[in-house]
Amino acid sequence: MDSLQKFQDLLKKLFQFEASDLDFGIYRILNYKRDKIERFIQEELKKKVENAFAKHKDERLTDINQRFEEVKQKIIQNFGQEALTPTGELKEEFKNTPLGKEFLSIKAQKDEVKAIDEIKSQVFNDLYNFFSRYYEEGDFVPQYRYSIKGHKYAIPYNGEEVKLYWANSDQYYIKTGLLFRDYTFKAGDYRVIFRIVSAKEELGSNKATKERFFILDDEEPLKIEDKTLIIRFQYRELTEEEVKHYDIEGGSNTAKQEKINQKSYDEIFKEIEDVTLKGFLGQMKNEKPLLLYQLNRFTAKNTKDYFIHKNLRKFLSEQLDYFIKSEVLDIETLEKEKFLDKHITRAKVVREIGEDIIDFLSQIEDFQKKLWEKKKFVLKTEYVITTDRLPEEFYDEILKNESQLKEWQDLGFELPKNKEELKNKKLPIDTKYFSQEFKEKLLEKLTENADL
């Protein structure tokens, strides 16, 4: 794989191209700009590098050609036209003169600039090395680089006596728990949904694991309706029998879940009778069947923390500046070079292309940040109030409300037989089970003498 292809593959991972068929959350934002980003990676990236090299090469050649012509004229004036061969080369007897040495030095610089295209692959390697260090498995890792040797990282510090710092201090922590939402993707013209359902019974002392895992629902694992396949999962501890069934003794939780996913995949395939659907689900994606690939992503997504950087553009721009000065233009490389023009050009191109990519990444990150920081608006408000606090005029309607009575039963409360019991039992009523008119009257009564 050449350096350009390697870097293009990295960019596809950064922009999560493998998730292009997902239709929720950040993937919708990415899909909105997918065509533009793909065009940049596949077509514009190489052209931009070539154009940048051509621009810097032309600028440099213009200056060198001018100096070359000036020293060439001086040679003709001092030594005559015969000092040069018909092809423009300096004859041997004039090479050790001061003008001859200057002529040869400038000519060597000219040849060096013409051969500058040879370091294009080095530019792609530089860009790969820079961006790959800040992304691990699709997640951004904000590590301030200090050195490529010894102590590699530093913390942003302005001389305070005490500095409290943690790795994600410049990021918003987005997910504090499990996101048990439907996970949707497409398989051909079919729609596939992974859905979490509650476990039907407590395992009690029968559970063999403290950790919870995603396993197929034992009651109704699959459901197919109008080209939509719904696969249902439970998220719970496992029994001894299930640990043996999935063969997950030992290893990390991630490895255990992946083993369970493989078993689940095999069981799902056995259950599906639709040959066309099986064909779509079995298509290879990232060296795995589509269904297994999506299943691994689904389980990882629901057990992973997410962060949004507060100022990604500033962070990456500062780090790119440091990277260029310390690694592209590092002193050890420059000491070995006779002429530095090609490395100056290399640094300029790395900065130019790097800033374009940072712009794409920060646009997406800033959009997420705006959504996160946006003030939340209350769409609906309900109240839970115990019955002993309610005026008796509402008791009749409460006792007739079947939804409220059912909730009390589900919560294990004994149902009141009359108004007196309703008052004494201090049962909680939820206004979501009542009409808007009931709620307004109730709030009006409760706030006659004091705020709620």
Short mmCIF file of C-alpha atoms in Angstrom, two decimals:
data_model
loop_
_atom_site.label_atom_id
_atom_site.label_comp_id
_atom_site.label_asym_id
_atom_site.label_seq_id
_atom_site.Cartn_x
_atom_site.Cartn_y
_atom_site.Cartn_z
CA MET A 1 0.00 0.00 0.00
CA ASP A 2 1.52 3.38 -0.99
CA SER A 3 1.62 6.38 1.37
CA LEU A 4 -1.32 8.14 -0.32
CA GLN A 5 -3.60 5.09 -0.05
CA LYS A 6 -2.55 4.56 3.56
CA PHE A 7 -3.44 8.16 4.42
CA GLN A 8 -6.74 8.00 2.51
CA ASP A 9 -7.71 4.89 4.49
CA LEU A 10 -6.92 6.72 7.74
CA LEU A 11 -9.11 9.68 6.74
CA LYS A 12 -12.00 7.32 5.99
CA LYS A 13 -11.68 5.96 9.52
CA LEU A 14 -11.52 9.46 11.02
CA PHE A 15 -14.70 10.44 9.18
CA GLN A 16 -16.27 7.04 9.99
CA PHE A 17 -16.97 5.98 6.41
CA GLU A 18 -17.63 2.45 7.65
CA ALA A 19 -20.74 3.86 9.37
CA SER A 20 -22.17 5.51 6.26
CA ASP A 21 -25.29 3.31 6.33
CA LEU A 22 -26.23 4.29 9.90
CA ASP A 23 -29.04 6.80 10.34
CA PHE A 24 -28.81 8.14 13.89
CA GLY A 25 -26.89 10.66 15.98
CA ILE A 26 -23.55 11.93 14.72
CA TYR A 27 -23.79 9.63 11.69
CA ARG A 28 -26.56 11.85 10.29
CA ILE A 29 -24.23 14.84 10.56
CA LEU A 30 -21.42 12.91 8.86
CA ASN A 31 -23.75 11.66 6.13
CA TYR A 32 -24.82 15.24 5.43
CA LYS A 33 -21.24 16.08 4.36
CA ARG A 34 -20.30 12.58 3.21
CA ASP A 35 -20.09 13.38 -0.53
CA LYS A 36 -17.99 16.49 0.01
CA ILE A 37 -15.59 14.69 2.35
CA GLU A 38 -15.29 11.67 0.05
CA ARG A 39 -14.59 13.91 -2.94
CA PHE A 40 -11.85 15.64 -0.94
CA ILE A 41 -10.25 12.33 0.10
CA GLN A 42 -10.47 10.52 -3.24
CA GLU A 43 -9.94 13.36 -5.73
CA GLU A 44 -8.97 16.71 -4.25
CA LEU A 45 -6.34 15.53 -1.74
CA LYS A 46 -3.83 14.36 -4.35
CA LYS A 47 -4.51 17.41 -6.55
CA LYS A 48 -4.04 19.77 -3.60
CA VAL A 49 -0.67 18.25 -2.77
CA GLU A 50 0.43 18.42 -6.42
CA ASN A 51 -0.77 22.03 -6.75
CA ALA A 52 0.91 23.01 -3.49
CA PHE A 53 4.18 21.46 -4.65
CA ALA A 54 3.86 23.14 -8.05
CA LYS A 55 3.21 26.54 -6.43
CA HIS A 56 6.15 26.33 -4.01
CA LYS A 57 8.34 24.84 -6.73
CA ASP A 58 7.54 27.70 -9.15
CA GLU A 59 8.16 30.34 -6.47
CA ARG A 60 11.50 28.78 -5.60
CA LEU A 61 12.55 28.26 -9.22
CA THR A 62 11.76 31.88 -10.13
CA ASP A 63 14.15 33.10 -7.45
CA ILE A 64 16.86 30.52 -8.25
CA ASN A 65 16.63 31.07 -12.03
CA GLN A 66 17.10 34.80 -11.51
CA ARG A 67 20.20 34.23 -9.36
CA PHE A 68 21.44 31.60 -11.83
CA GLU A 69 21.20 33.98 -14.79
CA GLU A 70 22.96 36.72 -12.82
CA VAL A 71 25.96 34.54 -11.95
CA LYS A 72 26.00 33.10 -15.50
CA GLN A 73 26.33 36.63 -16.92
CA LYS A 74 29.16 37.39 -14.47
CA ILE A 75 31.02 34.27 -15.68
CA ILE A 76 30.63 35.35 -19.31
CA GLN A 77 31.78 38.88 -18.44
CA ASN A 78 34.83 37.64 -16.50
CA PHE A 79 35.85 34.50 -18.42
CA GLY A 80 34.10 34.89 -21.76
CA GLN A 81 31.48 32.76 -23.49
CA GLU A 82 34.01 29.95 -23.93
CA ALA A 83 33.86 29.24 -20.16
CA LEU A 84 30.55 27.46 -20.82
CA THR A 85 29.95 24.38 -22.97
CA PRO A 86 27.29 24.46 -25.74
CA THR A 87 24.92 22.70 -23.28
CA GLY A 88 25.41 25.42 -20.62
CA GLU A 89 27.76 23.44 -18.38
CA LEU A 90 30.77 25.14 -16.76
CA LYS A 91 34.11 23.91 -18.06
CA GLU A 92 36.37 22.05 -15.63
CA GLU A 93 39.12 24.69 -15.43
CA PHE A 94 36.69 27.32 -14.07
CA LYS A 95 34.96 25.20 -11.41
CA ASN A 96 37.32 26.07 -8.54
CA THR A 97 37.05 29.83 -9.03
CA PRO A 98 34.76 31.78 -6.64
CA LEU A 99 32.30 32.49 -9.47
CA GLY A 100 32.51 28.87 -10.61
CA LYS A 101 31.70 27.58 -7.12
CA GLU A 102 28.74 29.97 -6.85
CA PHE A 103 27.52 28.87 -10.30
CA LEU A 104 27.69 25.17 -9.35
CA SER A 105 26.00 25.77 -5.98
CA ILE A 106 23.04 27.60 -7.54
CA LYS A 107 22.79 24.99 -10.32
CA ALA A 108 22.66 22.22 -7.68
CA GLN A 109 19.86 24.08 -5.89
CA LYS A 110 18.03 24.36 -9.20
CA ASP A 111 18.33 20.61 -9.80
CA GLU A 112 17.21 19.96 -6.20
CA VAL A 113 14.05 22.03 -6.68
CA LYS A 114 13.25 20.22 -9.94
CA ALA A 115 13.47 16.90 -8.07
CA ILE A 116 11.22 18.13 -5.25
CA ASP A 117 8.32 15.90 -6.36
CA GLU A 118 10.24 12.94 -4.91
CA ILE A 119 9.19 13.91 -1.36
CA LYS A 120 5.42 13.86 -2.03
CA SER A 121 5.15 10.42 -0.44
CA GLN A 122 6.96 11.82 2.60
CA VAL A 123 4.22 14.47 2.93
CA PHE A 124 1.50 11.80 3.03
CA ASN A 125 3.51 9.87 5.62
CA ASP A 126 3.87 13.05 7.71
CA LEU A 127 0.12 13.69 7.59
CA TYR A 128 -0.60 10.06 8.46
CA ASN A 129 1.78 10.15 11.44
CA PHE A 130 0.22 13.37 12.72
CA PHE A 131 -3.49 12.50 12.53
CA SER A 132 -3.17 8.83 13.51
CA ARG A 133 -1.68 9.72 16.89
CA TYR A 134 -4.81 11.63 17.97
CA TYR A 135 -7.43 9.06 16.97
CA GLU A 136 -7.84 5.58 18.42
CA GLU A 137 -10.67 3.37 17.13
CA GLY A 138 -12.59 6.41 15.89
CA ASP A 139 -12.29 8.35 19.18
CA PHE A 140 -10.32 11.56 19.53
CA VAL A 141 -7.51 11.44 22.12
CA PRO A 142 -6.33 14.95 23.14
CA GLN A 143 -2.70 14.35 24.11
CA TYR A 144 -0.40 17.37 24.10
CA ARG A 145 2.85 16.21 22.49
CA TYR A 146 6.07 17.38 24.09
CA SER A 147 8.70 15.10 22.55
CA ILE A 148 9.10 12.04 20.37
CA LYS A 149 11.55 10.62 22.90
CA GLY A 150 11.43 10.10 26.66
CA HIS A 151 8.49 11.98 28.22
CA LYS A 152 6.21 12.28 25.22
CA TYR A 153 3.37 14.38 26.64
CA ALA A 154 2.91 17.72 28.36
CA ILE A 155 -0.01 19.53 29.94
CA PRO A 156 -1.11 23.09 29.04
CA TYR A 157 0.33 25.18 31.86
CA ASN A 158 0.75 28.94 32.37
CA GLY A 159 2.91 28.95 35.49
CA GLU A 160 0.20 28.53 38.12
CA GLU A 161 1.33 27.31 41.54
CA VAL A 162 -1.16 24.43 41.34
CA LYS A 163 -2.55 22.99 38.11
CA LEU A 164 -5.41 20.50 38.18
CA TYR A 165 -5.50 18.59 34.90
CA TRP A 166 -7.03 15.41 33.50
CA ALA A 167 -6.83 13.86 30.05
CA ASN A 168 -10.30 14.96 28.94
CA SER A 169 -10.40 18.36 30.64
CA ASP A 170 -10.99 20.13 27.31
CA GLN A 171 -13.85 17.83 26.34
CA TYR A 172 -17.50 17.38 27.22
CA TYR A 173 -18.36 13.95 28.60
CA ILE A 174 -21.42 12.97 26.61
CA LYS A 175 -22.46 9.52 27.68
CA THR A 176 -22.78 8.67 31.34
CA GLY A 177 -24.70 5.45 30.91
CA LEU A 178 -25.87 2.93 28.36
CA LEU A 179 -27.66 4.29 25.31
CA PHE A 180 -30.35 1.67 24.89
CA ARG A 181 -31.75 3.06 21.67
CA ASP A 182 -32.67 1.21 18.52
CA TYR A 183 -29.66 0.66 16.29
CA THR A 184 -30.64 0.75 12.62
CA PHE A 185 -28.79 -0.09 9.42
CA LYS A 186 -29.63 -1.17 5.88
CA ALA A 187 -28.88 -4.50 4.23
CA GLY A 188 -29.70 -4.12 0.55
CA ASP A 189 -33.33 -3.00 0.42
CA TYR A 190 -33.99 -4.41 3.91
CA ARG A 191 -33.96 -2.45 7.16
CA VAL A 192 -32.41 -4.12 10.22
CA ILE A 193 -33.09 -2.94 13.78
CA PHE A 194 -31.30 -4.09 16.94
CA ARG A 195 -33.60 -3.50 19.92
CA ILE A 196 -33.00 -3.89 23.67
CA VAL A 197 -35.78 -5.52 25.69
CA SER A 198 -35.98 -6.07 29.44
CA ALA A 199 -34.96 -9.42 30.89
CA LYS A 200 -38.10 -11.35 31.81
CA GLU A 201 -36.92 -12.65 35.20
CA GLU A 202 -34.29 -11.98 37.84
CA LEU A 203 -31.37 -14.40 37.89
CA GLY A 204 -30.83 -14.11 41.65
CA SER A 205 -28.10 -16.40 42.98
CA ASN A 206 -28.01 -18.25 39.64
CA LYS A 207 -25.99 -15.54 37.91
CA ALA A 208 -22.39 -16.46 37.09
CA THR A 209 -21.06 -13.06 35.96
CA LYS A 210 -20.98 -9.63 37.57
CA GLU A 211 -20.60 -8.01 34.17
CA ARG A 212 -23.55 -7.63 31.83
CA PHE A 213 -23.57 -8.72 28.21
CA PHE A 214 -25.83 -8.41 25.17
CA ILE A 215 -27.47 -11.74 24.35
CA LEU A 216 -30.39 -12.69 22.12
CA ASP A 217 -33.82 -12.45 23.73
CA ASP A 218 -34.87 -15.98 24.69
CA GLU A 219 -38.59 -15.29 24.15
CA GLU A 220 -38.71 -13.64 20.68
CA PRO A 221 -35.23 -13.06 19.24
CA LEU A 222 -36.33 -12.27 15.66
CA LYS A 223 -39.27 -10.55 14.03
CA ILE A 224 -39.65 -9.81 10.29
CA GLU A 225 -42.25 -7.32 9.00
CA ASP A 226 -42.38 -5.74 5.51
CA LYS A 227 -38.66 -5.98 4.74
CA THR A 228 -37.77 -4.92 8.29
CA LEU A 229 -35.86 -7.37 10.48
CA ILE A 230 -36.05 -6.66 14.22
CA ILE A 231 -33.47 -8.51 16.35
CA ARG A 232 -34.17 -8.33 20.08
CA PHE A 233 -31.50 -8.45 22.79
CA GLN A 234 -31.35 -8.58 26.56
CA TYR A 235 -28.59 -6.85 28.52
CA ARG A 236 -27.90 -8.73 31.74
CA GLU A 237 -25.62 -11.01 33.74
CA LEU A 238 -25.19 -14.58 32.50
CA THR A 239 -25.98 -17.91 34.14
CA GLU A 240 -23.45 -20.74 34.47
CA GLU A 241 -25.12 -22.54 31.56
CA GLU A 242 -24.86 -19.42 29.37
CA VAL A 243 -21.18 -18.94 30.22
CA LYS A 244 -20.53 -22.50 29.00
CA HIS A 245 -22.79 -22.06 25.98
CA TYR A 246 -20.95 -18.94 24.82
CA ASP A 247 -17.55 -20.31 25.92
CA ILE A 248 -16.47 -17.05 27.56
CA GLU A 249 -14.44 -18.17 30.56
CA GLY A 250 -11.39 -15.87 30.84
CA GLY A 251 -10.41 -12.94 28.66
CA SER A 252 -11.49 -9.29 28.58
CA ASN A 253 -15.13 -8.18 28.55
CA THR A 254 -14.70 -6.98 24.97
CA ALA A 255 -13.39 -10.38 23.89
CA LYS A 256 -16.24 -12.11 25.75
CA GLN A 257 -18.86 -9.93 24.07
CA GLU A 258 -17.35 -10.59 20.65
CA LYS A 259 -17.57 -14.36 21.30
CA ILE A 260 -21.23 -13.92 22.27
CA ASN A 261 -21.77 -11.85 19.12
CA GLN A 262 -20.34 -14.66 16.98
CA LYS A 263 -22.73 -17.18 18.59
CA SER A 264 -25.65 -14.77 18.20
CA TYR A 265 -24.74 -14.25 14.55
CA ASP A 266 -24.75 -18.02 13.92
CA GLU A 267 -28.11 -18.44 15.67
CA ILE A 268 -29.71 -15.53 13.81
CA PHE A 269 -28.57 -16.93 10.45
CA LYS A 270 -30.11 -20.31 11.27
CA GLU A 271 -33.46 -18.68 12.09
CA ILE A 272 -33.72 -16.50 8.94
CA GLU A 273 -35.49 -18.26 6.07
CA ASP A 274 -35.41 -15.39 3.54
CA VAL A 275 -32.53 -16.32 1.20
CA THR A 276 -32.23 -12.78 -0.22
CA LEU A 277 -31.97 -11.25 3.24
CA LYS A 278 -29.38 -13.86 4.21
CA GLY A 279 -27.36 -12.88 1.16
CA PHE A 280 -27.34 -9.21 2.13
CA LEU A 281 -26.48 -9.93 5.77
CA GLY A 282 -23.64 -12.22 4.72
CA GLN A 283 -21.92 -9.69 2.47
CA MET A 284 -18.39 -8.93 3.68
CA LYS A 285 -17.65 -5.57 5.29
CA ASN A 286 -14.22 -4.91 6.83
CA GLU A 287 -13.47 -8.64 6.52
CA LYS A 288 -16.60 -9.64 8.48
CA PRO A 289 -20.14 -10.53 7.40
CA LEU A 290 -22.30 -7.38 7.48
CA LEU A 291 -24.53 -8.63 10.30
CA LEU A 292 -21.59 -9.57 12.55
CA TYR A 293 -19.82 -6.31 11.76
CA GLN A 294 -22.89 -4.26 12.75
CA LEU A 295 -23.47 -6.42 15.81
CA ASN A 296 -19.94 -5.71 17.07
CA ARG A 297 -20.46 -1.98 16.49
CA PHE A 298 -23.83 -2.06 18.26
CA THR A 299 -22.47 -3.70 21.41
CA ALA A 300 -19.42 -1.41 21.46
CA LYS A 301 -21.55 1.71 20.96
CA ASN A 302 -23.72 0.90 23.95
CA THR A 303 -20.81 0.36 26.35
CA LYS A 304 -18.44 3.17 25.42
CA ASP A 305 -17.88 6.73 26.62
CA TYR A 306 -18.07 9.61 24.17
CA PHE A 307 -16.49 13.05 24.28
CA ILE A 308 -16.82 16.30 22.33
CA HIS A 309 -13.81 18.61 22.24
CA LYS A 310 -14.54 22.22 23.19
CA ASN A 311 -12.05 23.69 20.70
CA LEU A 312 -10.75 21.01 18.36
CA ARG A 313 -9.50 23.48 15.74
CA LYS A 314 -7.26 25.33 18.23
CA PHE A 315 -5.89 22.10 19.73
CA LEU A 316 -5.04 20.40 16.42
CA SER A 317 -3.65 23.60 14.85
CA GLU A 318 -1.29 24.10 17.80
CA GLN A 319 -0.24 20.46 17.68
CA LEU A 320 0.29 20.60 13.89
CA ASP A 321 2.54 23.63 14.36
CA TYR A 322 4.58 21.76 16.98
CA PHE A 323 4.69 18.60 14.82
CA ILE A 324 6.09 20.51 11.82
CA LYS A 325 8.77 22.25 13.88
CA SER A 326 9.84 19.18 15.85
CA GLU A 327 9.41 16.30 13.39
CA VAL A 328 9.19 17.61 9.82
CA LEU A 329 11.91 20.23 10.29
CA ASP A 330 13.79 18.43 13.04
CA ILE A 331 17.46 19.32 13.40
CA GLU A 332 18.73 15.77 12.80
CA THR A 333 17.12 15.66 9.34
CA LEU A 334 18.23 19.16 8.39
CA GLU A 335 21.86 18.57 9.42
CA LYS A 336 22.13 15.77 6.85
CA GLU A 337 20.83 17.91 3.98
CA LYS A 338 22.98 20.13 1.81
CA PHE A 339 19.99 22.19 0.66
CA LEU A 340 16.90 22.74 2.80
CA ASP A 341 14.51 23.88 0.06
CA LYS A 342 12.71 20.57 -0.29
CA HIS A 343 12.08 20.28 3.45
CA ILE A 344 10.79 23.86 3.64
CA THR A 345 8.40 23.00 0.80
CA ARG A 346 7.48 19.73 2.52
CA ALA A 347 6.65 21.62 5.74
CA LYS A 348 4.52 24.19 3.89
CA VAL A 349 2.52 21.47 2.11
CA VAL A 350 2.01 19.48 5.34
CA ARG A 351 0.66 22.64 6.99
CA GLU A 352 -1.59 23.52 4.05
CA ILE A 353 -3.17 20.06 3.70
CA GLY A 354 -3.24 19.50 7.47
CA GLU A 355 -5.20 22.73 8.00
CA ASP A 356 -7.75 21.68 5.34
CA ILE A 357 -8.36 18.38 7.14
CA ILE A 358 -8.50 20.09 10.55
CA ASP A 359 -11.14 22.40 9.08
CA PHE A 360 -13.32 19.41 8.09
CA LEU A 361 -12.88 17.68 11.45
CA SER A 362 -13.55 20.82 13.48
CA GLN A 363 -16.70 21.68 11.50
CA ILE A 364 -18.22 18.34 12.52
CA GLU A 365 -16.97 18.62 16.11
CA ASP A 366 -18.22 22.22 16.43
CA PHE A 367 -21.65 21.21 15.14
CA GLN A 368 -21.86 18.52 17.83
CA LYS A 369 -20.69 21.05 20.43
CA LYS A 370 -23.42 23.52 19.40
CA LEU A 371 -26.05 20.82 19.80
CA TRP A 372 -24.66 19.86 23.20
CA GLU A 373 -24.45 23.46 24.45
CA LYS A 374 -27.83 24.46 23.06
CA LYS A 375 -30.24 25.42 25.81
CA LYS A 376 -32.75 22.68 26.43
CA PHE A 377 -36.44 23.55 26.20
CA VAL A 378 -39.09 21.82 28.29
CA LEU A 379 -41.60 20.27 25.91
CA LYS A 380 -43.89 18.76 28.51
CA THR A 381 -44.21 18.84 32.30
CA GLU A 382 -46.05 16.39 34.53
CA TYR A 383 -46.39 16.20 38.31
CA VAL A 384 -46.40 13.39 40.86
CA ILE A 385 -48.32 14.30 44.03
CA THR A 386 -49.44 12.12 46.96
CA THR A 387 -53.21 11.86 47.46
CA ASP A 388 -53.17 13.21 51.04
CA ARG A 389 -52.16 16.61 49.62
CA LEU A 390 -55.06 16.77 47.15
CA PRO A 391 -58.45 18.44 47.69
CA GLU A 392 -61.20 15.83 48.08
CA GLU A 393 -63.10 17.23 45.10
CA PHE A 394 -60.63 15.38 42.83
CA TYR A 395 -61.01 11.97 44.50
CA ASP A 396 -63.91 10.72 42.38
CA GLU A 397 -62.06 11.28 39.13
CA ILE A 398 -58.89 9.69 40.52
CA LEU A 399 -60.75 6.53 41.61
CA LYS A 400 -62.27 6.22 38.12
CA ASN A 401 -58.94 6.56 36.29
CA GLU A 402 -58.02 3.02 35.16
CA SER A 403 -54.50 3.95 34.02
CA GLN A 404 -53.65 5.36 37.44
CA LEU A 405 -55.15 2.35 39.21
CA LYS A 406 -53.12 0.00 37.01
CA GLU A 407 -49.89 1.86 37.80
CA TRP A 408 -50.57 1.46 41.53
CA GLN A 409 -51.13 -2.26 41.00
CA ASP A 410 -47.89 -2.54 39.02
CA LEU A 411 -46.06 -0.74 41.83
CA GLY A 412 -47.45 -3.21 44.36
CA PHE A 413 -49.85 -0.87 46.15
CA GLU A 414 -53.18 -2.10 47.49
CA LEU A 415 -55.98 -0.30 45.66
CA PRO A 416 -58.15 2.05 47.78
CA LYS A 417 -61.81 1.05 48.10
CA ASN A 418 -63.13 4.53 48.92
CA LYS A 419 -62.15 8.18 49.33
CA GLU A 420 -61.06 7.75 52.93
CA GLU A 421 -58.58 5.00 52.02
CA LEU A 422 -57.37 7.05 49.08
CA LYS A 423 -56.49 9.89 51.41
CA ASN A 424 -54.95 7.78 54.17
CA LYS A 425 -52.79 5.59 51.89
CA LYS A 426 -50.93 8.64 50.54
CA LEU A 427 -50.68 7.11 47.06
CA PRO A 428 -48.78 8.99 44.33
CA ILE A 429 -50.83 10.22 41.39
CA ASP A 430 -49.12 11.02 38.09
CA THR A 431 -50.80 13.83 36.12
CA LYS A 432 -49.77 12.19 32.82
CA TYR A 433 -52.77 9.85 33.24
CA PHE A 434 -55.25 12.73 33.45
CA SER A 435 -56.67 15.34 31.09
CA GLN A 436 -55.16 18.78 30.65
CA GLU A 437 -58.29 20.30 32.22
CA PHE A 438 -57.88 18.11 35.34
CA LYS A 439 -54.21 19.09 35.64
CA GLU A 440 -54.91 22.82 35.32
CA LYS A 441 -57.67 22.74 37.93
CA LEU A 442 -55.48 20.71 40.28
CA LEU A 443 -52.53 23.09 39.97
CA GLU A 444 -54.81 26.08 40.43
CA LYS A 445 -56.13 24.64 43.71
CA LEU A 446 -52.71 23.63 44.98
CA THR A 447 -51.21 27.08 44.32
CA GLU A 448 -54.02 29.20 45.75
CA ASN A 449 -52.11 29.99 48.93
CA ALA A 450 -48.55 29.01 48.01
CA ASP A 451 -46.35 28.26 45.02
CA LEU A 452 -46.06 24.64 43.99
#
